[in-house]
Amino acid sequence: MSKAITADAIIIGGGVAGLSTAMQLAGRGAKVIVLERERIGNGSTGRAAGLLGQLRGNAEHTRMLMDGVEIVRELEKQAGVEIFVPTGSLRIAETPERAEEIAALVAMGKSIGFEIDHASADEVSRMLPYMRTDDLLDACYSPTDGHIQPAELVSAYLKIGKARGVEYRTHTPVVQILLDGDRVRGVRATDGEYHADVVVNAGGPWSYLNAELADAVLPTAAIGHYYLTTRPDPAHPVDRLSPAIRDRHLRLYTRPESGGLIVGIYDPEPELHDMRRLPVDFDMSRMKAARDSIQVAQLLDAANRRFPWIDGRTPMSITTGIMTFTPDARPFCGKMPDIDGLYHCSGFSGHGIVQSPTIGLIMSQLILDGESTYDCESIEADRYFDVPGYVNRVEIEEKCVRMAGNYYGGVERPRPVASGSR
Amino acid sequence: MKILVPTKRVPDTDQKIVASADGLRVETDHIPHVINPFDAIAVEEAVRISERLRDVEVVAVGIGGPEYEQPLRTALAMGAARGIIVQCAKPLDPWNVSRLLKAIVERETPDLVLMGKQAVDDDANQTGQFLAALLDWPQATFASRLEFIGNELRVDRETDHGIETLTLTLPALVTTDLRLNEPRYASMAGIMKARKKPLETIAAGELGVPLEPRVEVIRYRSGDTRRAGERLASLDEFAALIAQAAGIGG
C-alpha cells in the first residue's frame, strides 16, 4: 500500500468497545475504519460470559446499563438476532455483612425505580434447584437482568456497522500512532498508513501499549480470568432462562449456557499478564489453563461449595481469557489533556460486553459533540492523568491487581439515591 | 506396581508458531508452554489406576533443562508421587530420548510405561515404539481403553480399521490416544502437595548413554496456513462443489 487511506476516525481494536463506537460514529455519517490485530472479537470479547447486572453502586452507571438494554433491543430488531437473554438475576448472602449489602442494594434499587426485591431461601431453591441454599441468610432478585450473548452482540454491531459503511480490517496490527505536535493525525499499521483526525484506542488488554505508542499513560492492567462451563447433565438440568447468580462471598457468578452452567470466579489473587510478552497475533480464543492452575483449583473449590455436584471430575470445559482492569474498576472513555484527537475506550474491568452499547453512544457524543448526554465524570480517561502513584507500570499494575483481587471480595455500601436526583 | 510416565514440555500449538528468520529454530519464546496433551492423558490414566488399585506408584519423568520442572509439577499436582528430570541442554531426537528413557526404566524397573502417543510439537510418534523395542517389551500404541485382568493388561487401540484389542503381559509399554480419558484439573490440595513431592534431577551424562544424533535439523520453514477461500452465490453451488469433490453426481 503506497498511498495512505484517509477516514474521519480510525478505531484500534475490533472488540465490542471498538465495534460499538464505530457503529455509532458511522450512524452519524462519519467514515470509520476499524483496525484489528487478529480477528474481530478475538480478545476479551470472545471469552466473555456477558452477565448483565444493571444495578451498580452508582446511579449513573445503573442508568447507562439500563439504557444499554434499550439499545440492545433496537440492535436485535435491526440485525434480527437474539442478543439479550432475560433470565433475571439473584444475589445471595451467606454472611451477615453480605445480607446487609443486599438490604442496602434493594433499598438503593427501589429508590431509583429499579425492579428488585428480597427473595427467601425457599423461593431461591424453587428457582434454582441445582444450587445449595440451606446456608443462605438473604437473597435479592432482579427480574429484568440477564445476560448478553457476546457473539450475537458482535454480529449485530458488525451487520449494522457494515450497512453504515464502516470498514473492518483484520490481521492488521497498529504499530505507530502518527502525531503532529499535540494532534493525532492517524496510525501506521503493518500494511501502511491510515490518516484521520480521530483515533480511538479500544485495544482492551493491549490498550496500555497503544497509549504508549503516543507516549501516553493509560493506567490499565491485563488480568487473567477463569470460568467453567459444565456439559448438560440430565441429573442437574439448567433451564436456559434460569436466573444468573452472584455469590460475592464465594466470589462466584453463574449463568445458564447451552443446558449447562457457567461458573466464573473473581480470584482474590489474580494473574497479571504482560501483554508485551505475548505475540502480537496472540490468539486469545485458544488460550488454555494449565492442568495445575491455582486459579482453576480455586474456581473448582468455590463452585463445589455452592454446587456440590460440580467437582474436578464433572464433565466441563475451562475458559480462560484476559480482562482489562483499572485502579477503580471503571473504564476510561475520552481524551487525555495533552493529545488532541486521541480517544481511549478501555478498562471495562470485566463488564465490556454489557457496557458497550451505551459506551459506543457516549464515545460518539464525546468525539462528535465534545460532550455527552451522560455524566461521564467517573469514567473520564484523564482522571489519573499525572497523578502521583499512577504513572509507572509497576505502581499501576499493583493498583489494578489489588482492585481485581478485591472486586467481589469487598463489601459494597450502596446508598439509596435521594428523591429528586436521578 | 510402578508406572513410569515420560512427559514432554511443548509450546501451545494452538498459537501461531513460526520459524525464525534464519530458519534454524522455531520461535516459541513468547508462546505459552504446556505439558504435551497426550502426556497429560497418560498422567491422568496412571493416576486413575493408582486410585483404583492398591500400592501403585506413579513416577513422572522429563528430559530437558530446568524449565522442565513445570510439566513435572503439573504431573505431581495431578497425582503422580514423584518426578525425575533428566538434565540435558541439547534438543534430542526421538531415538536418543528413548535411549535415555531406557536407562531410566532400568533404574526404576516399572511394571508399566504409559506415555503420550506423540508430542504435539514435532508429531514424531516414535519415542514409545523405539523405547518398547529397546526394552524388548510388549507395546500397545494409540490406547483408548486400559483394563487390568489378573496380571495382564487389556488394551483397546484405535486403528484406521477400527478398535483392536490386545492383551499384554507386564512389564509393557502403552501409548495413549485422545479418547482414553479427559485429564483432570488439579485440586488445591493436589497443587499444595505437589510442592513437597520429591523431584530428582539426574544429569543425562550420569546415565552412561552416549548420545548418537540420527536426525539433523537443516532448516525450519513456516507453512502457509491461510488457504484462499471462495465466496459462492448459493447453497446449490456449494452442494455441487461438495458432490464434485466426493466424485458423486453430475
XYZ file of C-alpha atoms in Angstrom:
672
model
C 0.000 0.000 0.000
C 1.727 3.166 -1.135
C -0.884 5.864 -0.562
C -2.327 6.465 2.889
C -6.008 5.753 3.398
C -7.996 8.557 4.957
C -11.053 8.418 7.197
C -12.803 10.513 9.808
C -11.947 8.067 12.576
C -9.631 5.097 12.998
C -10.618 2.613 15.698
C -7.857 0.418 17.089
C -9.450 -2.824 18.240
C -12.288 -4.966 16.914
C -13.806 -5.943 20.247
C -17.200 -4.765 21.482
C -15.873 -1.347 22.616
C -14.424 -0.534 19.194
C -17.281 -2.085 17.228
C -19.987 -0.237 19.166
C -18.132 3.076 18.860
C -17.604 2.511 15.119
C -21.278 1.688 14.584
C -22.442 4.792 16.457
C -19.966 7.115 14.702
C -20.982 5.765 11.302
C -24.628 6.232 12.254
C -23.911 9.938 12.386
C -22.236 9.961 8.991
C -18.575 9.522 9.921
C -16.271 7.456 7.729
C -14.791 4.877 10.091
C -12.120 2.198 9.721
C -11.638 -0.473 12.406
C -8.139 -1.995 12.582
C -7.961 -5.328 14.408
C -4.669 -7.138 15.114
C -6.296 -10.579 14.926
C -9.891 -11.464 14.063
C -12.980 -9.493 15.086
C -13.927 -10.340 18.666
C -10.818 -12.453 19.280
C -9.790 -10.752 22.529
C -11.682 -10.407 25.810
C -14.932 -10.055 23.835
C -14.762 -13.639 22.614
C -14.099 -15.018 26.099
C -16.743 -13.068 27.986
C -19.695 -14.552 29.859
C -21.734 -11.370 29.285
C -23.605 -11.172 32.587
C -25.756 -8.080 32.887
C -26.449 -6.894 36.400
C -27.862 -3.435 35.905
C -27.858 -2.239 39.476
C -24.484 -0.697 40.315
C -23.323 1.234 43.359
C -23.520 4.401 41.242
C -26.837 5.685 39.869
C -25.338 6.984 36.607
C -23.733 3.610 35.843
C -27.073 1.928 36.526
C -28.703 4.312 34.065
C -26.032 3.545 31.450
C -26.678 -0.198 31.807
C -30.481 0.173 31.766
C -30.250 2.318 28.617
C -27.861 -0.290 27.184
C -30.659 -2.865 27.309
C -32.852 -0.499 25.257
C -30.065 -0.080 22.698
C -29.644 -3.866 22.547
C -33.396 -4.281 21.966
C -33.046 -1.931 18.999
C -29.982 -3.834 17.692
C -31.942 -7.093 17.931
C -34.681 -5.616 15.715
C -32.255 -4.204 13.172
C -29.950 -7.219 12.983
C -32.551 -9.936 13.505
C -30.653 -11.800 16.260
C -31.395 -12.591 19.902
C -28.733 -10.815 21.938
C -30.202 -10.304 25.407
C -31.422 -13.328 27.358
C -33.703 -12.058 30.155
C -33.026 -14.691 32.807
C -33.353 -12.380 35.776
C -30.629 -12.394 38.412
C -30.124 -13.295 42.040
C -27.651 -12.113 44.565
C -27.254 -14.364 47.547
C -25.883 -13.731 51.037
C -24.472 -16.354 53.376
C -22.886 -13.942 55.873
C -24.445 -11.100 57.899
C -22.377 -8.456 56.123
C -23.481 -9.758 52.721
C -27.091 -9.718 53.978
C -26.601 -6.065 54.926
C -25.192 -5.445 51.479
C -28.301 -6.954 49.897
C -30.617 -4.891 52.112
C -28.778 -1.735 51.050
C -28.877 -2.795 47.411
C -32.614 -3.416 47.468
C -33.194 -0.024 49.117
C -30.956 1.701 46.571
C -32.644 -0.058 43.645
C -36.116 0.829 44.837
C -35.073 4.467 45.282
C -34.326 4.737 41.554
C -37.311 2.684 40.422
C -35.300 -0.433 39.577
C -37.213 -3.696 39.873
C -35.599 -5.611 42.752
C -36.778 -7.345 45.919
C -35.724 -9.749 48.640
C -36.169 -13.464 47.951
C -36.413 -16.153 50.624
C -34.206 -19.256 50.621
C -37.315 -21.287 49.652
C -38.027 -19.064 46.676
C -34.375 -19.248 45.617
C -34.423 -23.015 45.961
C -37.521 -23.234 43.740
C -35.872 -21.056 41.095
C -32.506 -22.864 41.291
C -32.976 -26.489 42.325
C -29.350 -27.196 41.353
C -27.911 -24.786 43.919
C -27.194 -25.235 47.600
C -29.445 -22.826 49.538
C -29.518 -24.135 53.137
C -26.849 -21.638 54.239
C -28.458 -18.506 52.792
C -29.349 -15.611 55.083
C -30.923 -13.494 52.367
C -31.128 -13.035 48.618
C -32.466 -10.489 46.187
C -33.994 -10.985 42.766
C -33.941 -8.590 39.811
C -36.280 -9.904 37.089
C -35.075 -7.548 34.352
C -31.410 -8.645 34.487
C -29.934 -11.405 32.356
C -27.019 -11.850 30.029
C -25.894 -10.628 26.661
C -24.682 -13.235 24.196
C -21.290 -11.827 23.151
C -21.131 -13.461 19.707
C -24.615 -12.243 18.783
C -23.786 -8.735 20.009
C -20.654 -8.703 17.860
C -22.576 -9.895 14.811
C -25.185 -7.154 15.298
C -22.529 -4.434 15.657
C -20.852 -5.767 12.508
C -24.009 -6.117 10.453
C -25.273 -2.635 11.274
C -21.779 -1.131 11.072
C -21.226 -2.588 7.606
C -24.588 -1.270 6.438
C -23.483 2.174 7.641
C -20.209 1.923 5.711
C -17.722 1.006 8.433
C -14.651 -0.744 7.040
C -13.123 -3.570 9.094
C -9.535 -4.686 8.547
C -8.457 -7.810 10.421
C -4.921 -9.170 10.973
C -3.769 -5.553 10.802
C -1.887 -4.551 13.968
C -1.216 -0.864 14.558
C 2.490 -0.244 15.072
C 2.636 3.539 15.366
C 0.365 6.437 16.260
C 1.082 9.384 13.979
C 1.267 12.730 15.730
C 1.669 16.283 14.536
C 2.794 18.115 17.658
C -0.011 17.570 20.143
C -2.517 16.467 17.491
C -3.100 12.955 16.276
C -3.178 12.522 12.517
C -3.556 8.789 12.126
C -1.806 5.499 12.613
C 0.658 3.277 10.851
C -0.436 -0.340 10.650
C 1.503 -3.305 9.309
C 0.032 -2.628 5.857
C 0.582 1.135 5.699
C -0.647 4.490 6.960
C -4.200 5.452 7.834
C -4.879 9.169 8.239
C -7.662 10.569 10.412
C -8.162 13.398 12.884
C -9.657 10.970 15.367
C -8.042 7.774 16.641
C -9.854 5.637 19.209
C -7.780 3.290 21.353
C -10.157 0.389 22.035
C -7.416 -2.199 22.414
C -8.716 -3.885 25.559
C -5.783 -5.513 27.389
C -3.444 -4.153 24.695
C -4.719 -0.575 25.125
C -1.958 0.483 27.510
C 0.575 -0.491 24.841
C -1.364 1.504 22.225
C -1.299 4.508 24.563
C 2.467 4.114 24.938
C 2.767 4.498 21.148
C 1.718 8.118 21.749
C 3.802 8.427 24.934
C 0.560 8.431 26.895
C -0.041 6.580 30.149
C -3.254 4.582 30.344
C -3.480 3.062 33.825
C -4.902 -0.337 32.931
C -3.597 -3.833 33.572
C -4.213 -7.163 31.885
C -5.748 -9.566 34.389
C -6.360 -13.275 33.851
C -9.861 -14.616 34.397
C -11.364 -18.103 34.528
C -14.765 -19.694 34.262
C -16.017 -23.211 33.791
C -18.907 -24.425 31.666
C -20.455 -27.734 32.650
C -21.782 -30.010 29.945
C -25.522 -30.672 30.031
C -26.261 -33.241 32.729
C -29.757 -34.786 32.966
C -29.301 -35.097 36.738
C -28.830 -31.321 37.070
C -30.821 -29.633 34.322
C -30.163 -25.908 33.911
C -33.000 -24.134 32.150
C -31.897 -21.572 29.573
C -33.877 -18.922 31.449
C -32.565 -19.923 34.856
C -31.516 -16.752 36.751
C -27.910 -15.629 36.905
C -26.415 -15.871 40.407
C -23.904 -13.658 42.147
C -22.316 -15.019 45.294
C -19.824 -12.375 46.307
C -18.766 -14.241 49.425
C -17.501 -17.149 47.315
C -16.592 -14.649 44.553
C -18.696 -16.555 42.041
C -21.082 -15.665 39.270
C -23.099 -18.105 37.198
C -25.453 -18.202 34.279
C -27.030 -20.891 32.100
C -25.228 -21.892 28.908
C -26.484 -24.481 26.406
C -28.056 -26.696 29.048
C -25.009 -26.448 31.306
C -23.879 -23.852 33.806
C -21.180 -21.204 33.511
C -19.460 -20.603 36.861
C -16.821 -17.875 36.977
C -14.644 -16.504 39.740
C -13.105 -13.152 40.563
C -9.957 -14.586 42.048
C -8.531 -12.922 45.171
C -5.013 -13.312 43.771
C -5.476 -12.757 40.068
C -2.848 -13.356 37.420
C -1.182 -10.334 35.871
C -0.286 -10.611 32.192
C 2.466 -8.654 30.476
C 0.926 -8.043 27.054
C 4.326 -7.128 25.652
C 5.450 -10.696 26.223
C 2.612 -12.195 24.220
C 2.938 -12.465 20.444
C 1.234 -9.567 18.642
C -1.069 -12.073 16.924
C -1.795 -13.934 20.179
C -4.979 -15.941 19.732
C -6.938 -15.403 22.947
C -9.669 -17.737 21.744
C -7.226 -20.650 22.061
C -5.833 -19.654 25.450
C -5.660 -22.577 27.865
C -5.498 -23.077 31.596
C -2.686 -25.228 32.983
C -3.837 -28.532 34.466
C -2.353 -27.334 37.766
C -3.596 -23.753 37.618
C -4.193 -22.390 41.122
C -6.940 -20.192 39.719
C -8.777 -23.212 38.306
C -8.335 -25.104 41.586
C -9.825 -22.147 43.487
C -12.668 -21.888 40.997
C -13.468 -25.609 41.343
C -13.262 -25.380 45.122
C -15.649 -22.411 45.332
C -18.008 -23.852 42.703
C -18.217 -27.115 44.673
C -19.283 -25.231 47.813
C -22.250 -23.659 46.044
C -22.974 -26.512 43.614
C -21.929 -29.744 45.368
C -22.435 -31.738 42.145
C -19.582 -29.830 40.485
C -16.104 -31.177 41.200
C -12.877 -31.892 39.331
C -14.429 -34.898 37.595
C -17.545 -33.105 36.305
C -17.526 -33.003 32.501
C -16.770 -29.362 31.782
C -14.606 -27.000 29.848
C -12.471 -24.274 31.379
C -12.394 -20.905 29.638
C -9.596 -18.505 30.381
C -9.012 -15.067 28.977
C -7.662 -11.640 29.824
C -9.642 -8.730 31.248
C -8.606 -5.099 31.366
C -8.785 -3.712 34.879
C -8.325 -0.145 36.043
C -7.455 1.076 39.548
C -11.145 1.771 40.312
C -12.736 -0.879 38.017
C -14.322 1.855 35.917
C -13.462 2.346 32.255
C -11.502 5.127 30.587
C -13.566 6.942 27.974
C -12.288 10.101 26.360
C -9.135 12.138 25.761
C -6.049 12.970 27.735
C -5.439 16.733 28.105
C -2.164 16.767 26.162
C -3.039 14.977 22.898
C -5.902 16.156 20.742
C -7.865 13.627 18.709
C -6.639 10.503 20.551
C -9.557 8.953 22.436
C -9.336 5.999 24.796
C -12.125 3.495 25.291
C -10.856 0.722 27.507
C -10.615 -0.705 31.011
C -14.061 -2.253 31.364
C -12.871 -4.461 34.207
C -14.938 -7.491 33.250
C -18.019 -5.565 32.080
C -17.167 -4.593 28.499
C -19.912 -6.605 26.843
C -22.764 -5.120 28.854
C -21.357 -1.582 28.966
C -20.515 -1.443 25.277
C -23.954 -0.493 23.873
C -24.112 2.782 25.842
C -20.356 3.354 25.804
C -20.394 3.397 21.978
C -23.051 6.086 22.111
C -21.098 8.066 24.730
C -17.877 7.800 22.695
C -19.635 9.051 19.552
C -21.038 12.003 21.503
C -17.660 12.853 23.042
C -15.970 12.668 19.633
C -18.589 14.489 17.527
C -20.162 16.857 20.080
C -17.334 17.300 22.568
C -19.697 16.291 25.383
C -22.097 13.528 26.321
C -25.704 13.419 27.478
C -24.414 11.162 30.269
C -22.495 12.293 33.316
C -19.056 10.933 32.432
C -17.164 12.192 35.467
C -16.453 8.728 36.841
C -15.299 7.297 33.502
C -13.197 10.177 32.180
C -9.947 8.993 30.637
C -7.859 11.679 32.346
C -8.947 11.093 35.936
C -5.496 9.739 36.843
C -3.577 11.990 34.454
C -0.214 12.876 36.021
C -1.479 11.762 39.427
C 1.468 10.542 41.528
C 1.194 6.781 42.081
C -0.496 6.211 38.713
C 2.388 6.903 36.363
C 4.725 3.953 36.013
C 3.697 0.421 35.095
C 4.715 -1.156 38.390
C 2.510 1.102 40.517
C -0.348 0.991 38.006
C -0.277 -2.801 37.870
C -0.128 -3.091 41.637
C -3.261 -0.924 41.992
C -5.160 -2.716 39.209
C -4.284 -6.168 40.576
C -5.452 -5.092 44.033
C -8.728 -3.799 42.571
C -9.271 -7.008 40.597
C -8.486 -9.122 43.669
C -10.969 -7.194 45.810
C -13.527 -6.993 43.049
C -16.009 -9.425 44.554
C -14.367 -9.619 47.946
C -15.019 -6.062 49.057
C -18.396 -5.369 50.639
C -20.399 -2.701 48.855
C -22.263 0.003 50.718
C -24.728 1.268 48.154
C -26.848 4.156 49.405
C -30.370 4.978 48.315
C -30.486 7.953 45.980
C -32.324 10.944 47.444
C -35.560 11.575 45.582
C -35.327 14.326 43.007
C -31.877 13.381 41.720
C -31.514 10.793 39.034
C 3.029 -51.762 40.851
C 5.051 -48.908 39.481
C 4.007 -46.821 36.468
C 6.523 -44.581 34.722
C 5.091 -41.663 32.749
C 7.515 -39.834 30.431
C 6.344 -36.273 29.708
C 7.356 -33.512 27.343
C 7.038 -29.740 27.639
C 5.684 -28.286 24.418
C 4.608 -24.876 23.125
C 0.833 -24.452 22.895
C 0.442 -25.431 19.255
C -2.919 -23.690 19.038
C -0.971 -20.432 18.984
C 0.733 -19.291 15.810
C 4.194 -20.757 15.659
C 6.715 -19.505 13.105
C 10.255 -20.369 12.090
C 12.998 -17.878 12.965
C 14.227 -15.660 10.134
C 17.415 -17.735 9.763
C 15.364 -20.952 9.689
C 17.487 -22.529 12.432
C 14.830 -22.710 15.108
C 11.169 -22.304 15.872
C 10.125 -19.071 17.596
C 8.480 -20.261 20.776
C 9.890 -17.866 23.369
C 6.706 -15.843 23.806
C 4.315 -18.754 23.363
C 2.794 -20.309 26.469
C 4.102 -23.832 27.153
C 2.061 -26.754 28.407
C 2.530 -30.419 29.264
C 2.129 -32.347 25.996
C -1.666 -33.022 25.888
C -1.182 -36.739 25.132
C 1.182 -36.989 28.118
C -1.441 -35.318 30.326
C -3.772 -38.143 29.271
C -1.074 -40.661 30.244
C -0.616 -38.991 33.654
C -4.381 -38.996 34.196
C -4.671 -42.682 33.329
C -1.773 -43.603 35.611
C -3.290 -41.606 38.474
C -6.686 -43.221 37.920
C -5.045 -46.650 38.079
C -3.323 -45.623 41.326
C -6.680 -44.503 42.739
C -8.336 -47.774 41.728
C -5.682 -50.315 42.697
C -3.588 -50.659 45.827
C 0.126 -49.890 46.053
C 0.601 -48.177 42.735
C 3.400 -45.618 42.474
C 3.265 -43.149 39.584
C 6.629 -41.649 38.601
C 6.753 -38.837 36.039
C 9.934 -38.190 34.067
C 11.012 -35.353 31.777
C 14.137 -34.659 29.735
C 15.442 -31.139 29.274
C 16.602 -28.034 31.100
C 15.393 -26.592 34.421
C 12.195 -25.363 32.711
C 11.040 -28.997 32.741
C 10.150 -28.604 36.382
C 6.882 -27.022 35.199
C 5.338 -30.032 33.394
C 6.604 -32.343 36.126
C 4.982 -30.234 38.847
C 1.794 -30.403 36.781
C 2.030 -34.208 36.775
C 2.710 -34.213 40.532
C -0.268 -31.916 41.165
C -2.475 -34.260 39.145
C -1.401 -37.103 41.429
C 1.975 -38.565 40.429
C 4.056 -39.485 43.506
C 7.451 -38.201 42.399
C 9.319 -36.794 39.442
C 12.655 -37.170 37.693
C 14.266 -34.536 35.475
C 16.980 -35.863 33.195
C 19.049 -32.774 32.632
C 20.076 -32.301 29.048
C 20.521 -28.895 27.470
C 20.641 -30.153 23.881
C 17.438 -30.833 21.957
C 17.236 -34.569 21.282
C 15.682 -36.633 18.529
C 13.197 -39.409 19.456
C 15.882 -42.113 19.173
C 18.063 -40.529 21.836
C 15.066 -39.652 24.018
C 14.095 -43.317 24.033
C 17.669 -44.368 24.817
C 17.778 -42.055 27.839
C 14.332 -43.288 28.878
C 15.556 -46.877 28.600
C 18.269 -46.053 31.154
C 15.609 -44.574 33.464
C 13.426 -47.661 33.038
C 16.411 -49.829 34.006
C 16.933 -47.741 37.155
C 13.260 -47.585 38.130
C 12.111 -51.031 36.910
C 8.459 -50.029 36.395
C 5.771 -52.562 35.500
C 4.204 -50.223 33.004
C 5.402 -47.288 30.932
C 2.476 -45.028 29.961
C 3.196 -42.147 27.610
C 1.561 -39.946 25.009
C 1.409 -41.450 21.522
C 3.258 -38.391 20.250
C 4.228 -34.867 21.267
C 2.226 -32.142 19.560
C 5.309 -30.031 18.764
C 7.034 -32.420 16.317
C 4.292 -35.073 15.979
C 7.083 -37.665 15.551
C 5.168 -40.574 17.081
C 8.342 -42.627 17.525
C 9.598 -42.482 21.097
C 7.152 -45.019 22.566
C 7.801 -47.529 19.820
C 11.601 -47.076 19.996
C 11.549 -47.477 23.774
C 9.452 -50.672 23.694
C 11.802 -52.127 21.072
C 14.923 -51.155 23.035
C 13.449 -52.793 26.151
C 12.088 -55.724 24.167
C 8.734 -55.189 25.914
C 5.259 -55.739 24.521
C 3.698 -52.484 23.332
C 0.233 -51.186 22.581
C 0.079 -47.827 20.844
C -2.888 -45.397 20.494
C -4.721 -46.780 23.524
C -8.335 -45.704 24.048
C -9.076 -48.097 26.958
C -6.993 -49.893 29.586
C -8.065 -52.703 31.885
C -6.095 -54.958 34.215
C -7.261 -58.552 34.147
C -5.244 -60.560 36.613
C -1.620 -59.969 35.744
C -2.443 -58.989 32.207
C -3.286 -55.667 30.670
C -6.066 -55.492 28.114
C -5.787 -52.504 25.796
C -8.175 -51.195 23.161
C -6.204 -49.369 20.499
C -7.553 -47.074 17.848
C -6.561 -48.012 14.309
C -7.733 -46.824 10.907
C -9.755 -50.029 10.618
C -11.458 -49.849 13.995
C -10.718 -50.828 17.576
C -8.112 -53.539 18.040
C -7.944 -55.261 21.430
C -4.582 -56.557 22.650
C -3.650 -58.426 25.797
C -0.194 -57.635 27.125
C 1.887 -59.276 29.799
C 3.703 -56.932 32.128
C 6.085 -55.200 32.007
C 4.682 -53.403 28.995
C 4.551 -50.047 27.261
C 1.334 -48.286 26.265
C 0.985 -45.020 24.349
C -2.189 -43.014 24.906
C -4.623 -41.623 22.366
C -7.058 -38.745 22.699
C -10.139 -40.681 23.750
C -8.578 -42.621 26.630
C -9.746 -40.097 29.227
C -10.249 -36.430 29.984
C -7.395 -35.190 32.183
C -8.416 -33.521 35.422
C -7.586 -30.075 36.684
C -5.583 -30.453 39.864
C -7.276 -29.626 43.156
C -5.910 -27.038 45.577
C -4.740 -29.859 47.842
C -3.064 -31.558 44.877
C -1.188 -28.364 43.944
C -0.044 -27.813 47.542
C 1.096 -31.428 47.947
C 2.968 -31.275 44.621
C 5.246 -28.571 46.016
C 6.589 -31.011 48.592
C 6.807 -34.127 46.433
C 10.316 -35.304 45.562
C 11.730 -34.118 42.260
C 15.062 -35.751 41.470
C 17.475 -34.277 38.942
C 19.848 -36.580 37.075
C 22.429 -35.281 34.594
C 21.987 -37.092 31.282
C 25.723 -37.831 31.334
C 25.332 -39.881 34.528
C 23.122 -42.384 32.731
C 26.028 -43.750 30.691
C 24.235 -43.331 27.392
C 26.440 -41.737 24.735
C 24.171 -39.609 22.563
C 24.124 -40.528 18.910
C 22.103 -37.983 16.937
C 20.343 -39.555 13.986
C 18.287 -36.573 12.935
C 19.891 -33.374 11.738
C 17.690 -30.291 11.528
C 18.661 -28.443 8.387
C 16.034 -25.743 8.244
C 12.609 -24.806 9.626
C 10.124 -23.148 7.336
C 6.699 -21.758 8.267
C 3.920 -23.361 6.316
C 1.328 -21.197 4.645
C -1.641 -21.791 6.882
C -4.050 -19.422 5.168
C -5.850 -21.074 2.330
C -7.622 -18.970 -0.247
C -11.385 -19.119 0.137
C -14.059 -18.568 -2.415
C -17.457 -16.940 -1.989
C -20.269 -18.960 -3.529
C -23.571 -17.492 -4.666
C -25.916 -20.192 -3.470
C -26.289 -23.303 -1.377
C -26.845 -25.319 -4.577
C -23.478 -24.215 -5.881
C -21.932 -25.329 -2.586
C -23.674 -28.715 -2.779
C -22.473 -29.189 -6.347
C -18.908 -28.422 -5.276
C -19.061 -30.960 -2.443
C -20.529 -33.563 -4.791
C -17.775 -32.906 -7.303
C -15.095 -33.243 -4.632
C -16.631 -36.502 -3.466
C -16.873 -37.744 -7.048
C -20.620 -38.228 -7.000
C -23.469 -36.847 -9.086
C -23.100 -34.595 -12.108
